[in-house]
Coordinates of C-alpha atoms in Angstrom, one line a residue:
X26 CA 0.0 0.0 0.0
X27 CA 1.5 3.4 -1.0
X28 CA 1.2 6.4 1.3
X29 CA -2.0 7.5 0.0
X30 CA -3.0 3.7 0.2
X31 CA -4.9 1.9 -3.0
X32 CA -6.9 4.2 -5.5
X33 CA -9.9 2.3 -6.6
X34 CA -12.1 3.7 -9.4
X35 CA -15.8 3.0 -9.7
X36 CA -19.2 3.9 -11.5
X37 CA -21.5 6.5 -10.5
X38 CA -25.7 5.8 -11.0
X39 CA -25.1 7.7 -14.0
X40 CA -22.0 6.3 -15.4
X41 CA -19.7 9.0 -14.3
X42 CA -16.2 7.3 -13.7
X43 CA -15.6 7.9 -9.6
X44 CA -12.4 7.5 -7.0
X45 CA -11.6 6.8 -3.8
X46 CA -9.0 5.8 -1.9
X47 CA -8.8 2.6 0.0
X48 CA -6.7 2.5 3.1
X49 CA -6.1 -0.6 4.3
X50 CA -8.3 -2.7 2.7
X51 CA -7.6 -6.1 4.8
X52 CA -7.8 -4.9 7.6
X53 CA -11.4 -6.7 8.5
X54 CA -11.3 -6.2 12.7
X55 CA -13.3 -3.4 13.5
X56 CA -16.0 -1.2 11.8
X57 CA -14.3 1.0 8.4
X58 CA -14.2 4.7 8.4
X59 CA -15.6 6.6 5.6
X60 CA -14.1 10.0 5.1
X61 CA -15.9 12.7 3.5
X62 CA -14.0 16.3 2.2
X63 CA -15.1 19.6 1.9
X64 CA -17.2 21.3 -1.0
X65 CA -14.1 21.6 -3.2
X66 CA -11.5 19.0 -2.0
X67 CA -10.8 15.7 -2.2
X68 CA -9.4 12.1 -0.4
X69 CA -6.2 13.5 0.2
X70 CA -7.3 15.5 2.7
X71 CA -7.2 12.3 5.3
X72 CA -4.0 10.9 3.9
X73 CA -2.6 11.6 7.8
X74 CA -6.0 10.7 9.3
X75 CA -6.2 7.1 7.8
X76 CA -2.3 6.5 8.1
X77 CA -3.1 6.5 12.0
X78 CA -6.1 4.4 12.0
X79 CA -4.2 1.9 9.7
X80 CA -1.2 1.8 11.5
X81 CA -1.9 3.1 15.0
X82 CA -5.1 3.1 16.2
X83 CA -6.3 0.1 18.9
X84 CA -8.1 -1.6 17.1
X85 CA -7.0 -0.5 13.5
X86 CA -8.9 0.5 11.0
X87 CA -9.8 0.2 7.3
X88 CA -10.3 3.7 5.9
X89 CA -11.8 4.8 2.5
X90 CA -11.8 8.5 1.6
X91 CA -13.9 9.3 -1.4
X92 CA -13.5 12.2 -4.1
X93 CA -16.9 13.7 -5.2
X94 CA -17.8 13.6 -9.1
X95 CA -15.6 17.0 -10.4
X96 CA -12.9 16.4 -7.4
X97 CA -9.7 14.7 -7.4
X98 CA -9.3 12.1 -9.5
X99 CA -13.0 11.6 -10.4
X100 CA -14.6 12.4 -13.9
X101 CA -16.0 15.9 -14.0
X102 CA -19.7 16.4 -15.0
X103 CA -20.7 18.3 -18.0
X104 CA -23.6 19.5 -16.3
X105 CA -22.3 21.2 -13.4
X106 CA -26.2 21.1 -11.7
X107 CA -24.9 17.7 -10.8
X108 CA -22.8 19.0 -8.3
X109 CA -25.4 19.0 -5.3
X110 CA -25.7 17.0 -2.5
X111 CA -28.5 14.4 -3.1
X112 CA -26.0 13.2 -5.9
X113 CA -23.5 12.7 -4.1
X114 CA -25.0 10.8 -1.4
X115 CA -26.0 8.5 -4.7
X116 CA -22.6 8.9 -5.7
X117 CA -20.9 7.6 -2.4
X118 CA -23.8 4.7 -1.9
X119 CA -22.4 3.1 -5.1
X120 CA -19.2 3.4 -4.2
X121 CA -19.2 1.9 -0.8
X122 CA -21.4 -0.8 -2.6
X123 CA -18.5 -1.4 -5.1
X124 CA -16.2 -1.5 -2.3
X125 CA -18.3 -4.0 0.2
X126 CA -19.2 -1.9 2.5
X127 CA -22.1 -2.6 4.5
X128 CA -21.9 -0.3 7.9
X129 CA -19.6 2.5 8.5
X130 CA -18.3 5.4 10.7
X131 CA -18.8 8.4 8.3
X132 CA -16.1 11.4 9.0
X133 CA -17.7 14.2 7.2
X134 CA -15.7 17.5 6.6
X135 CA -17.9 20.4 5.8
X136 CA -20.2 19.2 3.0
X137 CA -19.2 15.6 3.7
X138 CA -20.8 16.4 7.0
X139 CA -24.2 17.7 5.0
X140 CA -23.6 14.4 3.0
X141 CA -24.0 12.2 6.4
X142 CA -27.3 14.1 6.9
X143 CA -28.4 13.2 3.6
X144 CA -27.5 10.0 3.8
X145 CA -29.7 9.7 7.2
X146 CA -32.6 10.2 5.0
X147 CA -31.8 7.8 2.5
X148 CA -30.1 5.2 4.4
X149 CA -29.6 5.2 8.0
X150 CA -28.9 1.8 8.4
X151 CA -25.7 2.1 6.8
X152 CA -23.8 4.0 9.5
X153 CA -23.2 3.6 12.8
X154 CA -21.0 6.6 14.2
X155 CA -20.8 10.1 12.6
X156 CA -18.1 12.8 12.7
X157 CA -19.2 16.3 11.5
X158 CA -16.2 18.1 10.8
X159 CA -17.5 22.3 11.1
X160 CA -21.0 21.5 10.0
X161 CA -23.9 22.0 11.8
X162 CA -27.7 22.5 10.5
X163 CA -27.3 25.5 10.5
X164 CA -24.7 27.2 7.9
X165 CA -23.7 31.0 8.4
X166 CA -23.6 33.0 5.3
X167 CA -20.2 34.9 6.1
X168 CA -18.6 31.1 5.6
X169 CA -20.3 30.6 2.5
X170 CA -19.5 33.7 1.0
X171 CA -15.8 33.4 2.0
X172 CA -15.9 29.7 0.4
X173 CA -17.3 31.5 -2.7
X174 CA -14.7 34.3 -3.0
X175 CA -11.9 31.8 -2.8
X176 CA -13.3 29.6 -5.6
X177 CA -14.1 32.2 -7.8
X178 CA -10.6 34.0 -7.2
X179 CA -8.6 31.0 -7.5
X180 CA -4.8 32.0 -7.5
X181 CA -2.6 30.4 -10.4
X182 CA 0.5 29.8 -8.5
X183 CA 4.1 29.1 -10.6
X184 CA 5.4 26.7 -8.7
X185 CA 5.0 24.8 -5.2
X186 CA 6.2 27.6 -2.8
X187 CA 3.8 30.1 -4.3
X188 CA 1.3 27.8 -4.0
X189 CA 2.2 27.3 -0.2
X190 CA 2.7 30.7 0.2
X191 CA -0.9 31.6 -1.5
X192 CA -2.7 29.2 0.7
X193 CA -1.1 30.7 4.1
X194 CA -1.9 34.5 2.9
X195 CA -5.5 33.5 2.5
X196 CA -6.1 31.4 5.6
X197 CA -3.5 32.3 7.7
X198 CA -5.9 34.4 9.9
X199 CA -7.9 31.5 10.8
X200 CA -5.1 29.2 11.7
X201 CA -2.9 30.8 13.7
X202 CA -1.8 27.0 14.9
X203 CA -0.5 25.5 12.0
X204 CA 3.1 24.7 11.3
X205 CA 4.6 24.8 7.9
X206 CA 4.7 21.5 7.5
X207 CA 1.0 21.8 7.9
X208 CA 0.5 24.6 5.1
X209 CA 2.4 22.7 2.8
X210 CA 0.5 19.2 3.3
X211 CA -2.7 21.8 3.0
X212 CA -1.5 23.1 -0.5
X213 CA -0.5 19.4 -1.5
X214 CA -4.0 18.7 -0.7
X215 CA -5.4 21.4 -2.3
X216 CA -3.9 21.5 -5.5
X217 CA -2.6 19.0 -8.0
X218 CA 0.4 19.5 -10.9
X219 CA -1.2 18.8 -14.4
X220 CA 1.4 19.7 -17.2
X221 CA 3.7 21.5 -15.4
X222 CA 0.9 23.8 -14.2
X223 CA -0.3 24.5 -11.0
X224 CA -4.0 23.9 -10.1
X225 CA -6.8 23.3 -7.9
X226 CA -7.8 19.7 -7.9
X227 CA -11.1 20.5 -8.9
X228 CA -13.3 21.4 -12.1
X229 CA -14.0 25.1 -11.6
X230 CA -17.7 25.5 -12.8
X231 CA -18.3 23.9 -9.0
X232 CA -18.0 27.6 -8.5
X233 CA -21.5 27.8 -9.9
X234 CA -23.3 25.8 -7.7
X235 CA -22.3 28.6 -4.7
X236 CA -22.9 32.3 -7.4
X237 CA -26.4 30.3 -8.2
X238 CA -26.9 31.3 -4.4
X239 CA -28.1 34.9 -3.1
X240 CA -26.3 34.1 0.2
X241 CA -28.0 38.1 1.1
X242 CA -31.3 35.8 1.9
X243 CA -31.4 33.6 5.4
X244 CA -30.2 30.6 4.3
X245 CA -32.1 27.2 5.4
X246 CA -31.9 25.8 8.0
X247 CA -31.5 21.7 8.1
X248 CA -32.5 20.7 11.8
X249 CA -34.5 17.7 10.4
X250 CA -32.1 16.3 8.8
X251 CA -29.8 16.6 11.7
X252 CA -32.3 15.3 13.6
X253 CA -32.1 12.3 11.5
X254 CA -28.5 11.5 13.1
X255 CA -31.1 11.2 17.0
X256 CA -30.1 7.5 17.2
X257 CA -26.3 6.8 16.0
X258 CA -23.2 8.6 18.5
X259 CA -22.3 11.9 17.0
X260 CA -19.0 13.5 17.3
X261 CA -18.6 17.4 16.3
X262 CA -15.0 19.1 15.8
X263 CA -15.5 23.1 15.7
X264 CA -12.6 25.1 14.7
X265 CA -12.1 27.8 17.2
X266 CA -12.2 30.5 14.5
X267 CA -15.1 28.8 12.5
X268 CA -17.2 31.6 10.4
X269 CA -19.4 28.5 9.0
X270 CA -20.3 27.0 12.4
X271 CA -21.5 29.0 15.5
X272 CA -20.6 28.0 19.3
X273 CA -23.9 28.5 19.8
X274 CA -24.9 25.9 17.0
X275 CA -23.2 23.5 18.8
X276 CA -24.9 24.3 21.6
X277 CA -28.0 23.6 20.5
X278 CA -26.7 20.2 18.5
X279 CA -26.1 19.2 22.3
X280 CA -29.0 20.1 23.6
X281 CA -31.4 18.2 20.8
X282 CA -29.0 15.2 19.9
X283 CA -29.3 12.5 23.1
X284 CA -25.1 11.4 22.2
X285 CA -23.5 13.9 20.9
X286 CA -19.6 15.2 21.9
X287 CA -18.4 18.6 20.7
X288 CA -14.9 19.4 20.6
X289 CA -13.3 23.0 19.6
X290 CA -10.1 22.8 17.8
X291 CA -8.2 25.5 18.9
X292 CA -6.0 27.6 16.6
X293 CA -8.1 26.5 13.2
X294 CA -11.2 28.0 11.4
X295 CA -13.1 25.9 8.9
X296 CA -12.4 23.5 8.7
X297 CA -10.1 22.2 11.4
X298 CA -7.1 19.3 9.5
X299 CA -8.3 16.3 10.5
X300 CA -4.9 14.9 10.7
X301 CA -3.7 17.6 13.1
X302 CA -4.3 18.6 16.8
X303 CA -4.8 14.9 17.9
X304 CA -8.0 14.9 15.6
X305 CA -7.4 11.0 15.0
X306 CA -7.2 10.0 18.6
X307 CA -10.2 11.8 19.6
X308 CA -12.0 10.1 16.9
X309 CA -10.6 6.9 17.9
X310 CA -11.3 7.6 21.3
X311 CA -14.7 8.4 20.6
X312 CA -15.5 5.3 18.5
X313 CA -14.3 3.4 21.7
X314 CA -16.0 5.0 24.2
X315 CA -19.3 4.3 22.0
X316 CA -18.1 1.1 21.8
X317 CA -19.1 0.7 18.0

């Protein structure tokens, strides 16, 4: 297994040619984790995370990190209307289908995390542990409209520093706690080398699914399908300078959700690196301590 472990490639509903990654795929001893990214990124954002629960964690874990249809390494849509959440919940049921997975722990990072809510509609019985990574039911607009202006202001970096050096100007502010080791396993993350060139691992008209929203209006709010999460353990990282998810979100996750942890992640905004600031061992301790 290579250091971003196996890439498997698999068929969407529609026919749409989709990766993940598979992390230890022997490893047969406890329940997998399925790892979600944000709106925009993709599986290599738990590289770190899934080393540790292969090679660490008591008991260790099988981890597969998915890359939504126009992300990473998976075929981009034509119609960029496609790019919504509904199907991509389709989208990640035929892939853990294709790759035998029956029951799961679902890691959800942002709009991974709005995909486990989804999915709680659709098919509940296929988890049994969520991690919401900064996402809540309820979404501030300042977040959004921050996500927005990055996407549609993409930098075009010349080479690898730049790009490092891009990524810390724009988000430095709201994470004061990383290292540069951190920023530069961020950027790697973030953007991918195609012919020399320097770009976001991403197909750019996923810009349009965010300028097709007047973010000026009160956005929706998605309590019910939070709600649907009432019966499995719920785990929710908040990073301590979060403009997507409110403390007092969080508060009233707790208060409505019968098993349900919060943790902030101090020094980090949204959304907190799930590889850093012992992210994996509070997710293995909580998947433990719900004995799952």
């Amino acid at each position: 297994m290579s250091e971003l472990g196996e890439s498997v490639f698999f068929s969407a509903p529609d026919g749409l040619r989709l990766h993940a990654v598979d992390h230890g795929r022997g490893i047969s001893d406890a329940l997998p984790l399925v790892c979600l990214p944000g709106l925009s990124r993709n599986a290599r954002d738990f590289a770190g995370f899934a080393e540790h629960f292969v090679t660490r964690a008591k008991p260790r874990r099988r981890v597969v990190c998915f890359d939504y249809r126009g992300r990473g390494l998976s075929e981009w849509d034509r119609n960029w209307k496609n790019y919504n959440v509904v199907t991509e919940t389709e989208d990640l049921l035929a892939g853990m289908a294709a790759l035998g997975i029956t029951h799961a722990a679902i890691v959800g990072t942002s709009r991974g995390g709005l995909i486990a809510m989804t999915l709680a509609a659709m098919r509940p019985g296929i988890m049994r542990a969520v991690v919401l990574n900064d996402i809540g039911p309820v979404i501030e607009g300042d977040g959004l409209t921050q996500i927005r202006a990055v996407l549609s202001r993409a930098p075009k970096p010349s080479n690898w520093d730049e790009a490092i050096a891009l990524q810390k100007a724009t988000m430095a502010k709201h994470f004061p706690a990383l290292t540069d080791q951190d920023w530069a396993s961020e950027t790697r993350a973030k953007y991918r080398e195609v012919k020399g060139k320097i770009v976001p691992d991403h197909d750019p008209a996923l810009v349009r699914t965010l300028t097709s929203i007047d973010l000026r209006d009160r956005l929706p709010t998605l309590w019910p399908q939070f709600m649907g999460l009432s019966s499995l353990p719920v785990l929710v990282l908040r990073g301590e300078h979060s403009n997507l998810l409110r403390h007092d979100t969080v508060q009233k996750m707790a208060k409505r959700h019968p098993d349900l942890r919060h943790v902030t992640i101090a020094g980090q905004g949204h959304a907190p690196l799930v590889h850093t600031a012992g992210i994996p061992e509070l997710v293995e301790d909580f998947l433990k301590t719900r004995r799952r």
